[in-house]
mmCIF file of C-alpha atoms and ligand atoms in Angstrom:
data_model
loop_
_atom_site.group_PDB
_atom_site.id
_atom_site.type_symbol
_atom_site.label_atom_id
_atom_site.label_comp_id
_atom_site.label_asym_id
_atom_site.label_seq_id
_atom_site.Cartn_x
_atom_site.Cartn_y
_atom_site.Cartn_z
ATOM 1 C CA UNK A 62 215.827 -1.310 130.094
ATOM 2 C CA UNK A 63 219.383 -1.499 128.646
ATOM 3 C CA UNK A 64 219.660 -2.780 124.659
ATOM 4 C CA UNK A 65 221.673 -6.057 123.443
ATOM 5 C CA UNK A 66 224.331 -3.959 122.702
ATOM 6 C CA UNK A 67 224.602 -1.744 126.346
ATOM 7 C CA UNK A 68 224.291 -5.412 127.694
ATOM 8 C CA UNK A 69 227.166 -6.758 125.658
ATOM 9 C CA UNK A 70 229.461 -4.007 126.145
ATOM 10 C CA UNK A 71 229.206 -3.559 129.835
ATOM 11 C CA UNK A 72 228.731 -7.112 131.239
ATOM 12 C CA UNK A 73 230.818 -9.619 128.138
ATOM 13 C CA UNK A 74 233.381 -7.193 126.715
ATOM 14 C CA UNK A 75 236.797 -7.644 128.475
ATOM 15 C CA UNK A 76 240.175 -7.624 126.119
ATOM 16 C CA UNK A 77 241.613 -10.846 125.367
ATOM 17 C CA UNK A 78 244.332 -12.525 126.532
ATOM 18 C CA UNK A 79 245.130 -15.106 124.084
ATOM 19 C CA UNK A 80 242.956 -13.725 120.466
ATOM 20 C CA UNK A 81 243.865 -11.457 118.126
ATOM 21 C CA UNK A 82 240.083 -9.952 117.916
ATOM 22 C CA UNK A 83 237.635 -10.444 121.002
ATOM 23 C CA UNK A 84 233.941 -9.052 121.369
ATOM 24 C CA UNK A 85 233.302 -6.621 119.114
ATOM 25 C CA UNK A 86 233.340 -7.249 115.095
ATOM 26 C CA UNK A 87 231.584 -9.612 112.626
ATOM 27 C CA UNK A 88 234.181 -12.503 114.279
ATOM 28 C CA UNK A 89 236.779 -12.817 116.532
ATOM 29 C CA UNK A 90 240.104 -14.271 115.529
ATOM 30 C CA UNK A 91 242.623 -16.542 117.254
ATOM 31 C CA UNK A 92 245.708 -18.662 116.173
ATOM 32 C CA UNK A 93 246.433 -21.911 117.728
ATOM 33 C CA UNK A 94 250.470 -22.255 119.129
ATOM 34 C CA UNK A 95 252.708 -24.458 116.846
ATOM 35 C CA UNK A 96 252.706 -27.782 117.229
ATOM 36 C CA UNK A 97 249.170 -28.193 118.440
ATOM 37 C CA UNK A 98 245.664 -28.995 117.504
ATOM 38 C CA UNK A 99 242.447 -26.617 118.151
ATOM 39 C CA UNK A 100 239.950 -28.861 120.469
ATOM 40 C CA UNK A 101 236.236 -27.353 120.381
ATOM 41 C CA UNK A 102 232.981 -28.174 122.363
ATOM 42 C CA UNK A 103 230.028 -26.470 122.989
ATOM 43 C CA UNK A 104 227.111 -27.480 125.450
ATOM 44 C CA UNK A 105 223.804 -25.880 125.956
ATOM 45 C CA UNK A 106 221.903 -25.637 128.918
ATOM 46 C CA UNK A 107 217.865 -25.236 128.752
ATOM 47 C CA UNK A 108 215.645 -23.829 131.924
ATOM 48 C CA UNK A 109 213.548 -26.553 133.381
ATOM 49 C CA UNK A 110 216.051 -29.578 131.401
ATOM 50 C CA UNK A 111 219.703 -28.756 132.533
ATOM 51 C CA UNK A 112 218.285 -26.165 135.381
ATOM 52 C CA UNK A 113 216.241 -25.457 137.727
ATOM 53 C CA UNK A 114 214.073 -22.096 136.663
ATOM 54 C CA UNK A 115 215.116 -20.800 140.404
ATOM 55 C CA UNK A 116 218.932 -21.083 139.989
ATOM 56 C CA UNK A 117 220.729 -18.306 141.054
ATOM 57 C CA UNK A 118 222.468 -16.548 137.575
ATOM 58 C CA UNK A 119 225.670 -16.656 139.569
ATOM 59 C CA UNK A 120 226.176 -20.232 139.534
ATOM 60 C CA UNK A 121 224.473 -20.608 136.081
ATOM 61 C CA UNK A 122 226.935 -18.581 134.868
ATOM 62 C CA UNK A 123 229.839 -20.801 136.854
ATOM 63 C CA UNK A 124 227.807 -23.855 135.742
ATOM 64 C CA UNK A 125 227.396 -22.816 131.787
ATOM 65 C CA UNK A 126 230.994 -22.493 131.381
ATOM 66 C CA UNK A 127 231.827 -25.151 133.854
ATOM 67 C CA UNK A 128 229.811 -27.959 131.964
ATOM 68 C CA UNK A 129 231.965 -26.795 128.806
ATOM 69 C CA UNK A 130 235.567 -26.617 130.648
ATOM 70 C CA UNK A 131 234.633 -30.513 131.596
ATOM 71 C CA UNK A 132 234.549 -31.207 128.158
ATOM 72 C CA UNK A 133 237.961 -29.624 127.127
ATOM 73 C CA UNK A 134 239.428 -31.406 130.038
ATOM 74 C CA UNK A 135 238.660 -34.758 128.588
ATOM 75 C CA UNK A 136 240.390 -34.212 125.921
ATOM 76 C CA UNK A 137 243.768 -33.170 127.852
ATOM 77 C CA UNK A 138 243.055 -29.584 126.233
ATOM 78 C CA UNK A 139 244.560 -26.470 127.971
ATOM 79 C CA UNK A 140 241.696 -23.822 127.380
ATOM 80 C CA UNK A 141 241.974 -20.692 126.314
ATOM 81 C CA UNK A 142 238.697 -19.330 124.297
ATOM 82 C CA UNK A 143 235.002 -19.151 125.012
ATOM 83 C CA UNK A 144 231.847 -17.981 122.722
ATOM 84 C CA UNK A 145 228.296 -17.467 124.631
ATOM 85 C CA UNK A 146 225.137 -17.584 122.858
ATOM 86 C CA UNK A 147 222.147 -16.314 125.099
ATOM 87 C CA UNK A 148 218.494 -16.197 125.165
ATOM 88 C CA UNK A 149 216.386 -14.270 127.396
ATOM 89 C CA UNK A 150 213.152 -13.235 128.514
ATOM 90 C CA UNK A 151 213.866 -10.043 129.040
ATOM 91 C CA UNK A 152 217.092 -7.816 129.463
ATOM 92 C CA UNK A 153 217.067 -7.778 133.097
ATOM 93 C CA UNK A 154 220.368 -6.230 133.810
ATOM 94 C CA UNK A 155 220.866 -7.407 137.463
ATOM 95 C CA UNK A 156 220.137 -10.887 136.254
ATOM 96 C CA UNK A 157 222.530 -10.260 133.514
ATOM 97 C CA UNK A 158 224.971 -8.842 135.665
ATOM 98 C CA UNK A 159 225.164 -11.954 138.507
ATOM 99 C CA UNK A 160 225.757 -14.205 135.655
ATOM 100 C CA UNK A 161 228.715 -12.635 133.765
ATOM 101 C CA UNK A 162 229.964 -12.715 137.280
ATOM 102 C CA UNK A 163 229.641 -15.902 138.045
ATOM 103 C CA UNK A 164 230.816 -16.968 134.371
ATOM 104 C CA UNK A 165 234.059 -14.772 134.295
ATOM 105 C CA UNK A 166 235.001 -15.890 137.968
ATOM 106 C CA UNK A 167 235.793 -18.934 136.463
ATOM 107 C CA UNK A 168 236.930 -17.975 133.555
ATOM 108 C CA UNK A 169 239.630 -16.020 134.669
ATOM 109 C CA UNK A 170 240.554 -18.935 136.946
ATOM 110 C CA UNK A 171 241.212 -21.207 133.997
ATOM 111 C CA UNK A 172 242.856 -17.821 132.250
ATOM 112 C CA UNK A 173 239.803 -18.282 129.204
ATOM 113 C CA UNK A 174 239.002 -15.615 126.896
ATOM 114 C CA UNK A 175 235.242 -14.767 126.208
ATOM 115 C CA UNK A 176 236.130 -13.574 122.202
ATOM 116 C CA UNK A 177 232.360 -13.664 121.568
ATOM 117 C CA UNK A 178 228.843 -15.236 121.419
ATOM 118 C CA UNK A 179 224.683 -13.736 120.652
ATOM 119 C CA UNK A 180 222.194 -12.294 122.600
ATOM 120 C CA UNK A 181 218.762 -12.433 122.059
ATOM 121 C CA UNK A 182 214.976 -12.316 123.655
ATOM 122 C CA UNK A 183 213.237 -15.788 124.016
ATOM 123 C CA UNK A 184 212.977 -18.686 126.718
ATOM 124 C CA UNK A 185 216.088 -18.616 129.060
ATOM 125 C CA UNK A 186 218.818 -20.897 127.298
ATOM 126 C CA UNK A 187 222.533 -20.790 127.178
ATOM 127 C CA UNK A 188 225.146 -21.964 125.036
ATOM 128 C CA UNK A 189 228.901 -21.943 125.409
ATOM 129 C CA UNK A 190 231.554 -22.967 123.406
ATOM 130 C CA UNK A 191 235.055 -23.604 124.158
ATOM 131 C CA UNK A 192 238.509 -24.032 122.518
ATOM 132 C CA UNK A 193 241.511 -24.903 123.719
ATOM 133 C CA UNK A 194 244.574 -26.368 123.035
ATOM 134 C CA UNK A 195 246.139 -30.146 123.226
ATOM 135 C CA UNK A 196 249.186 -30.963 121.863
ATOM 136 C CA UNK A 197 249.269 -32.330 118.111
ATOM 137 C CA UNK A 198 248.102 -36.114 118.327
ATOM 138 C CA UNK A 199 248.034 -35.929 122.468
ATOM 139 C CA UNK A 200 244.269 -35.626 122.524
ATOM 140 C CA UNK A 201 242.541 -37.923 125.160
ATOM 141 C CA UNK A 202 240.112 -39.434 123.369
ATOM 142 C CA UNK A 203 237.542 -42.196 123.722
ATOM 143 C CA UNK A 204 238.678 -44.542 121.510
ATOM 144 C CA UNK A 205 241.854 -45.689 123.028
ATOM 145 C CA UNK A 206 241.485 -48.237 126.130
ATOM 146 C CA UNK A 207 243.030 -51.385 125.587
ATOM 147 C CA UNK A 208 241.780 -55.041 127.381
ATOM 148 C CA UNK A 209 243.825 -55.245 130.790
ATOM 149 C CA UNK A 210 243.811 -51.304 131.222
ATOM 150 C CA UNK A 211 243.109 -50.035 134.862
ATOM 151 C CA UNK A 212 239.556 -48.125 134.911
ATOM 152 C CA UNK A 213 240.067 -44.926 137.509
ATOM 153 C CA UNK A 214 237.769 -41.773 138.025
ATOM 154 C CA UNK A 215 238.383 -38.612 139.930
ATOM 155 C CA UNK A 216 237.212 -37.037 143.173
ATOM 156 C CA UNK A 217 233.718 -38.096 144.202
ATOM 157 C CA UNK A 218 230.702 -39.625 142.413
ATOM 158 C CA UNK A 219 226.856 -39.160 142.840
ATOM 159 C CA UNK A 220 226.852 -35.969 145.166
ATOM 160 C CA UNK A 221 225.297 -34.002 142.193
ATOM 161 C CA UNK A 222 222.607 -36.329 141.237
ATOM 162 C CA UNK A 223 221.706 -37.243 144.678
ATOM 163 C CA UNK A 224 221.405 -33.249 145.322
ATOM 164 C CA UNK A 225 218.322 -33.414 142.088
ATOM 165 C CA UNK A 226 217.110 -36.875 143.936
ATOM 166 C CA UNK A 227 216.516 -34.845 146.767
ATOM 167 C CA UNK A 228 214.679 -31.921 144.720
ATOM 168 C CA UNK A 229 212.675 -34.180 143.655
ATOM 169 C CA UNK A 230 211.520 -35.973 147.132
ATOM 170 C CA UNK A 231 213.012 -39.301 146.204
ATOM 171 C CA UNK A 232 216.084 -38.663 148.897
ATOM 172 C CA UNK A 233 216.002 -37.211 152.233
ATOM 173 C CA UNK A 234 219.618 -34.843 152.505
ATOM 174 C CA UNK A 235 220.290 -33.503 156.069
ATOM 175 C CA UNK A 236 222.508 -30.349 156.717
ATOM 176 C CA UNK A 237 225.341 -30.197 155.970
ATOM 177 C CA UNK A 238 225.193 -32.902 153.087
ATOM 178 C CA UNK A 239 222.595 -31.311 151.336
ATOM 179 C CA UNK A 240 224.771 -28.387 151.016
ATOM 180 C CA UNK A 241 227.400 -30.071 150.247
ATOM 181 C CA UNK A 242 225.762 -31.856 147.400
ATOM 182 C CA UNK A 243 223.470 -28.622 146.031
ATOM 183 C CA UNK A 244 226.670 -27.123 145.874
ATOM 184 C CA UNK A 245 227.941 -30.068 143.840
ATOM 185 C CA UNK A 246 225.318 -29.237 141.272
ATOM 186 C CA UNK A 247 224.938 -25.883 141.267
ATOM 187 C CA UNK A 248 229.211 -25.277 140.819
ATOM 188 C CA UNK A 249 230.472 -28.216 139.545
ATOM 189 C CA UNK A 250 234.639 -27.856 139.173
ATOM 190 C CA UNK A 251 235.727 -28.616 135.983
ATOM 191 C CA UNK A 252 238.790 -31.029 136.160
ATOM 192 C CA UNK A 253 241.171 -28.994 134.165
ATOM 193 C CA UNK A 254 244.476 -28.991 135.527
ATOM 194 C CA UNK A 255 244.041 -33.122 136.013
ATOM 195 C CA UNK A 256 242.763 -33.458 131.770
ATOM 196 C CA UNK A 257 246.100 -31.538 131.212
ATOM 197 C CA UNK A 258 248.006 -33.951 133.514
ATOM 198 C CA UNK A 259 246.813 -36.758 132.488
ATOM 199 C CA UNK A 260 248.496 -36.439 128.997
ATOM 200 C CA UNK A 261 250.647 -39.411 128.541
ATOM 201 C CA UNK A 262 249.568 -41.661 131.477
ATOM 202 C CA UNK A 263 245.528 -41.754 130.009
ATOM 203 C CA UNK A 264 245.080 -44.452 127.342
ATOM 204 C CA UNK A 265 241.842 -42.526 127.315
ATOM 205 C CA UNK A 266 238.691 -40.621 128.971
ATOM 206 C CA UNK A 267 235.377 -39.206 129.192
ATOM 207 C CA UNK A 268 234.176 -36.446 131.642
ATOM 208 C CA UNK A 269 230.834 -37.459 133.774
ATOM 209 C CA UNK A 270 227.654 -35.875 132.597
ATOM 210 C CA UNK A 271 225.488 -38.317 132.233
ATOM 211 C CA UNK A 272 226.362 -40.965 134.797
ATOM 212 C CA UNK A 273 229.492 -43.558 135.089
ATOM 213 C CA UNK A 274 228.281 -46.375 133.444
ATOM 214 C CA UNK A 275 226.712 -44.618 130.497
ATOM 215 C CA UNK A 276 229.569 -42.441 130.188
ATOM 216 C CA UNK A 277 232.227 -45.447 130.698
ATOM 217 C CA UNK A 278 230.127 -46.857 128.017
ATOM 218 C CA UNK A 279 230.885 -44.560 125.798
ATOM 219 C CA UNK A 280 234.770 -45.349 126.241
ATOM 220 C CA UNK A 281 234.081 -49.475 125.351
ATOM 221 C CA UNK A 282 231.634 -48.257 122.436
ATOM 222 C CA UNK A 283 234.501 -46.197 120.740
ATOM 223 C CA UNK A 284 237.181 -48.091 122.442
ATOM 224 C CA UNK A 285 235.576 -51.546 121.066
ATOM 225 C CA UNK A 286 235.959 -52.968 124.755
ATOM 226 C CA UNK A 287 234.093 -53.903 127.864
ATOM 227 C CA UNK A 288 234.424 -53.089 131.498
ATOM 228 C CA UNK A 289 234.280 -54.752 134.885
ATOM 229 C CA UNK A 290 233.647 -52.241 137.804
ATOM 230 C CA UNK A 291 233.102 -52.935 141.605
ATOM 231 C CA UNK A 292 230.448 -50.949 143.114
ATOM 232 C CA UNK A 293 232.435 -51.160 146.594
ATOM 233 C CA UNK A 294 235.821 -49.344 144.977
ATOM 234 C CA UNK A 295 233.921 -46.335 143.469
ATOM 235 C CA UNK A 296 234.600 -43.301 145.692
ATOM 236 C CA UNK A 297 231.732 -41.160 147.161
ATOM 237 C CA UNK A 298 232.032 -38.186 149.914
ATOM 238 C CA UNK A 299 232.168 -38.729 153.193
ATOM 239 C CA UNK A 300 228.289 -37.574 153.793
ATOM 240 C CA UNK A 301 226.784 -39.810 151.032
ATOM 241 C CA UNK A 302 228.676 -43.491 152.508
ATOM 242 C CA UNK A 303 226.261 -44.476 155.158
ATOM 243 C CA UNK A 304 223.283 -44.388 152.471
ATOM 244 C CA UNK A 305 225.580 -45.941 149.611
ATOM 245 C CA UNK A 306 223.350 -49.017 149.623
ATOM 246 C CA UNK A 307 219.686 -45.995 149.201
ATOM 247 C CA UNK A 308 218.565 -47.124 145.467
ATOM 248 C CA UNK A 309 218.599 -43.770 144.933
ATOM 249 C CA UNK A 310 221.922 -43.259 145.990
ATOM 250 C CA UNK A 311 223.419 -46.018 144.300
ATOM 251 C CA UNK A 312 221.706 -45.057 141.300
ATOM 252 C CA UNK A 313 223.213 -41.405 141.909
ATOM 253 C CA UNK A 314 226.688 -42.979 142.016
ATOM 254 C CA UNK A 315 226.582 -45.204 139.195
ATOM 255 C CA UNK A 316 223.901 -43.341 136.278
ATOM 256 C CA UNK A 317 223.816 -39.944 138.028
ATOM 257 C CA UNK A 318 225.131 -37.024 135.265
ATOM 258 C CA UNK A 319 226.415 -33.655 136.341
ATOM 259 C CA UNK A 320 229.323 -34.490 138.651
ATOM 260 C CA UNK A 321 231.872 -33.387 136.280
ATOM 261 C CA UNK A 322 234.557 -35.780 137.357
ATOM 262 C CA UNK A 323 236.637 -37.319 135.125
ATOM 263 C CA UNK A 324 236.843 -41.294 133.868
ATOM 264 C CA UNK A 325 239.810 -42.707 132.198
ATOM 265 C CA UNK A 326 241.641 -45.543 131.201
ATOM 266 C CA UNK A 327 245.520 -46.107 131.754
ATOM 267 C CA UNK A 328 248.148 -48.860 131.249
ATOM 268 C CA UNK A 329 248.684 -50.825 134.813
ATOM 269 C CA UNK A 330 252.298 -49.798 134.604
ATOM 270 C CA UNK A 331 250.766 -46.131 135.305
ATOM 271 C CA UNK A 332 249.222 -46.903 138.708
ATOM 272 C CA UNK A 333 252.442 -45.304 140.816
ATOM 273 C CA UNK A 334 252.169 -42.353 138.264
ATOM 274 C CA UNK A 335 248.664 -41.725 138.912
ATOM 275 C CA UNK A 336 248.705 -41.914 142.316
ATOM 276 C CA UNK A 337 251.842 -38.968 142.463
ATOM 277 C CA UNK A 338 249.663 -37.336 140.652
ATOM 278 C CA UNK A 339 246.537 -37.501 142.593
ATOM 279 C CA UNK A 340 248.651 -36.092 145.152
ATOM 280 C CA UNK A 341 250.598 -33.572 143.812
ATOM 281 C CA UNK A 342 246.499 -32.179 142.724
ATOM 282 C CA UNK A 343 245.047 -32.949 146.434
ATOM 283 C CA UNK A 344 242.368 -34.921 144.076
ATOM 284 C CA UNK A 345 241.573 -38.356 144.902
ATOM 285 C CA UNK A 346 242.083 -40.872 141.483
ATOM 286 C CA UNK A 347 240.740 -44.003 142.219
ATOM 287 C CA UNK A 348 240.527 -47.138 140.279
ATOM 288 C CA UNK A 349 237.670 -48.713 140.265
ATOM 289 C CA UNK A 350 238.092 -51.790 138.067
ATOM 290 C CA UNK A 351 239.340 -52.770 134.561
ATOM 291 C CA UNK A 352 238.927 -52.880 130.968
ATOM 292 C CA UNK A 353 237.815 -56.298 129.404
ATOM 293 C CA UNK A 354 237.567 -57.639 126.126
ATOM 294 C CA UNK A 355 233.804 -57.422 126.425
ATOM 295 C CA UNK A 356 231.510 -54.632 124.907
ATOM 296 C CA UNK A 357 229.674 -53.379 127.773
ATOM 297 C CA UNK A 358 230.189 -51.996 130.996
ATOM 298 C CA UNK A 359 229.605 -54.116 134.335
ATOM 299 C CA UNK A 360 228.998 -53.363 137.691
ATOM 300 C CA UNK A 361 230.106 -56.275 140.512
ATOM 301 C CA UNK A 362 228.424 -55.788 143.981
ATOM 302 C CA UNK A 363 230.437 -56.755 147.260
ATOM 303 C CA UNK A 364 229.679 -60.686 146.843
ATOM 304 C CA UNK A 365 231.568 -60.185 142.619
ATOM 305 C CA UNK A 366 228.656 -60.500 141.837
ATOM 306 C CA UNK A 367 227.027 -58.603 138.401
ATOM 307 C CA UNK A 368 224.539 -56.290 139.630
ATOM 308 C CA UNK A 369 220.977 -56.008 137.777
ATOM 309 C CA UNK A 370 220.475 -53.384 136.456
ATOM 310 C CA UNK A 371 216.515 -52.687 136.523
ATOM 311 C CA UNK A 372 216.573 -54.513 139.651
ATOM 312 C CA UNK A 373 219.113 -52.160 141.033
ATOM 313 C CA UNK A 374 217.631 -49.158 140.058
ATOM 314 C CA UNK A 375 220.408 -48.069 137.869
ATOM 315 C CA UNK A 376 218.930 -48.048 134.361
ATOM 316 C CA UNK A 377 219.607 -44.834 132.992
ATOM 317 C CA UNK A 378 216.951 -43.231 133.646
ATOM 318 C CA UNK A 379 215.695 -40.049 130.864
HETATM 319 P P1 ADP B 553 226.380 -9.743 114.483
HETATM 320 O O1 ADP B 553 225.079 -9.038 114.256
HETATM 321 O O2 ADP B 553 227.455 -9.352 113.521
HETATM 322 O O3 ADP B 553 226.233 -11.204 114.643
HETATM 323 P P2 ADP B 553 226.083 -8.991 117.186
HETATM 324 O O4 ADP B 553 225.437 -7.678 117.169
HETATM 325 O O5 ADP B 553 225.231 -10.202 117.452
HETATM 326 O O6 ADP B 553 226.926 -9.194 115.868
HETATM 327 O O7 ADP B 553 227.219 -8.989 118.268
HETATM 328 C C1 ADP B 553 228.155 -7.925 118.339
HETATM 329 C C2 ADP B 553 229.434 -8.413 118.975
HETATM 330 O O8 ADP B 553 229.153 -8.805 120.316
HETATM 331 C C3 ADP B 553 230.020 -9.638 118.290
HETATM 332 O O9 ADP B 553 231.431 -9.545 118.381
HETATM 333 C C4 ADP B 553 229.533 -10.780 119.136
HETATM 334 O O10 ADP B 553 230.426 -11.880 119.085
HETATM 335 C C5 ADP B 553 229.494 -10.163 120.510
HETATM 336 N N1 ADP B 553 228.486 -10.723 121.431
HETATM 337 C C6 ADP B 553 227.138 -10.735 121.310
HETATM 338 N N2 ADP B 553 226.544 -11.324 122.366
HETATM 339 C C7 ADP B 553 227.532 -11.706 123.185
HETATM 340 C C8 ADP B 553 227.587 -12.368 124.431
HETATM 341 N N3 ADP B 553 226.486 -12.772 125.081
HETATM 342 N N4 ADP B 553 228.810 -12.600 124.972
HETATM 343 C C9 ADP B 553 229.929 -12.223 124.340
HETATM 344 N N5 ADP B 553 229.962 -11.584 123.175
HETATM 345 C C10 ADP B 553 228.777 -11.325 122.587
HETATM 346 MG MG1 MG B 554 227.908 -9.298 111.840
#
């Protein structure tokens, strides 16, 4: 069996792009470009609570740094550095090896830097942090939707959740949906190059890992607003729209976590800017309702109607 420190230098040592010291001494070291702010995050995924124990350590490495690139891209933050803290049964260097794989795969593809992180034996659990940068004061941040500002979120909602519904019997997925959505889970695409866009035309945003109207909640909490959705506008893939009205679907949609999309706020004056954009990224950015002067978020059905919650199954459920 190789040591910590074989493991290290053969599967996370690579030289750095963008830091002055990577892998390799007490700390790394890194300077931020003048004129803008460092924006740091760090998530950590446990076996059995963010994964399944069965997971192949290719996409857990994709996901680990995935779930973490979601969060820079919230913030409009270009990213640039990584740390990775991991704990493992055992050193089992083909496991090992798959997930520095699937981590630097993606990590190249968003040009990050892996400048450090620990390694040590215990229950499977892995944490990543990121940095990037964001322009000084250009942060996207929750606190800034305004009453009257158009609510939009990116790409697709609920394929992820609907993927662990299935796991867990609730959902019947047929080929090729339930490929579609595993895949959804398993390699979620972290909204980047839109977060970066999005500078300047967001009032503000959240990425979705815990479900649309929790995370949306999160926006009025900070943003001292409400919100008025409409379940109709909110965009799911192609596979998922005949079952859109499943109570396990809906609630996948509207309180499912790990899609990785983005939600944000803009100005109406934005909506032809947005929409360039959405197709200069071949991402679909749709609005799905508006920011009121409320506290809380809710969800109208077909009729305008405000959904139940409870009664709609979309309590967000631990
Ligand atoms: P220390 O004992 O000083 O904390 P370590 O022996 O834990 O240092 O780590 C040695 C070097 O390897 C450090 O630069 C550390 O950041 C890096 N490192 C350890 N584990 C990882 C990992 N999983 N991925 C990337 N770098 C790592
Ligand atoms: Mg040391």
């Amino acid at each position: 069996m190789p040591t910590e420190f074989e493991l290290i230098s053969k599967y996370f040592t690579r030289p750095p792009r963008h830091a002055l010291l990577g892998v390799g001494d007490d700390a790394a070291l890194v300077a931020v470009r003048p004129g803008h702010e460092l924006a740091a995050s760090t998530d950590m995924l446990v076996e059995g609570v963010h994964f399944f124990a069965d997971v192949s350590p290719l996409s857990l490495g994709h996901k680990a740094l995935a779930v973490n690139l979601s969060d820079l891209a919230a913030m409009g933050a270009a990213p640039r550095w990584a740390m990775l803290a991991l704990s493992l049964p055992a050193a089992d260097e083909e496991w090992v090896k798959d997930f520095a794989a699937g981590f630097f795969a993606l990590a190249e593809r968003h040009d990050v830097d892996l400048i450090g992180g620990d390694t040590t034996r215990g229950p499977r659990n892995i944490c990543v942090q990121v940095m990037g940068e964001v322009e000084q004061g250009k942060a996207l941040r929750r606190d800034g939707a305004k009453p009257g500002d158009d609510v939009w979120v990116s790409g697709h909602l609920g394929d992820a959740a609907a993927a662990v519904a299935h796991r867990k019997g609730e959902l019947l997925l047929r080929e090729p949906l339930l490929s579609h959505c595993m895949a959804r889970l398993d390699r979620p695409n972290p909204r980047v190059e839109l977060g970066g866009r999005l500078v300047g035309f967001a009032s503000s945003a959240i990425d979705i890992s815990d479900g649309l109207t929790g995370d949306l909640g999160h926006i009025c909490e900070r943003s001292r607003v409400g919100a008025e959705i409409s379940y109709a506008q909110i965009p799911c893939s192609a596979g998922l729209t005949p079952l859109r009205h499943h109570v396990h679907v809906m609630r996948s949609i509207l309180a499912g976590g790990d899609d990785y999309e983005l939600c944000f706020t803009a100005a109406p004056g934005n909506q032809s800017g947005i929409d360039s954009l959405a197709a200069s990224l071949g991402l679909a950015l749709t609005r799905i309702g508006r920011i009121t002067e409320g506290n809380s978020v809710t969800v109208l059905d077909e009729k305008g109607q405000p959904m139940r919650l409870q009664e709609q199954g979309f309590d967000h459920f631990r």
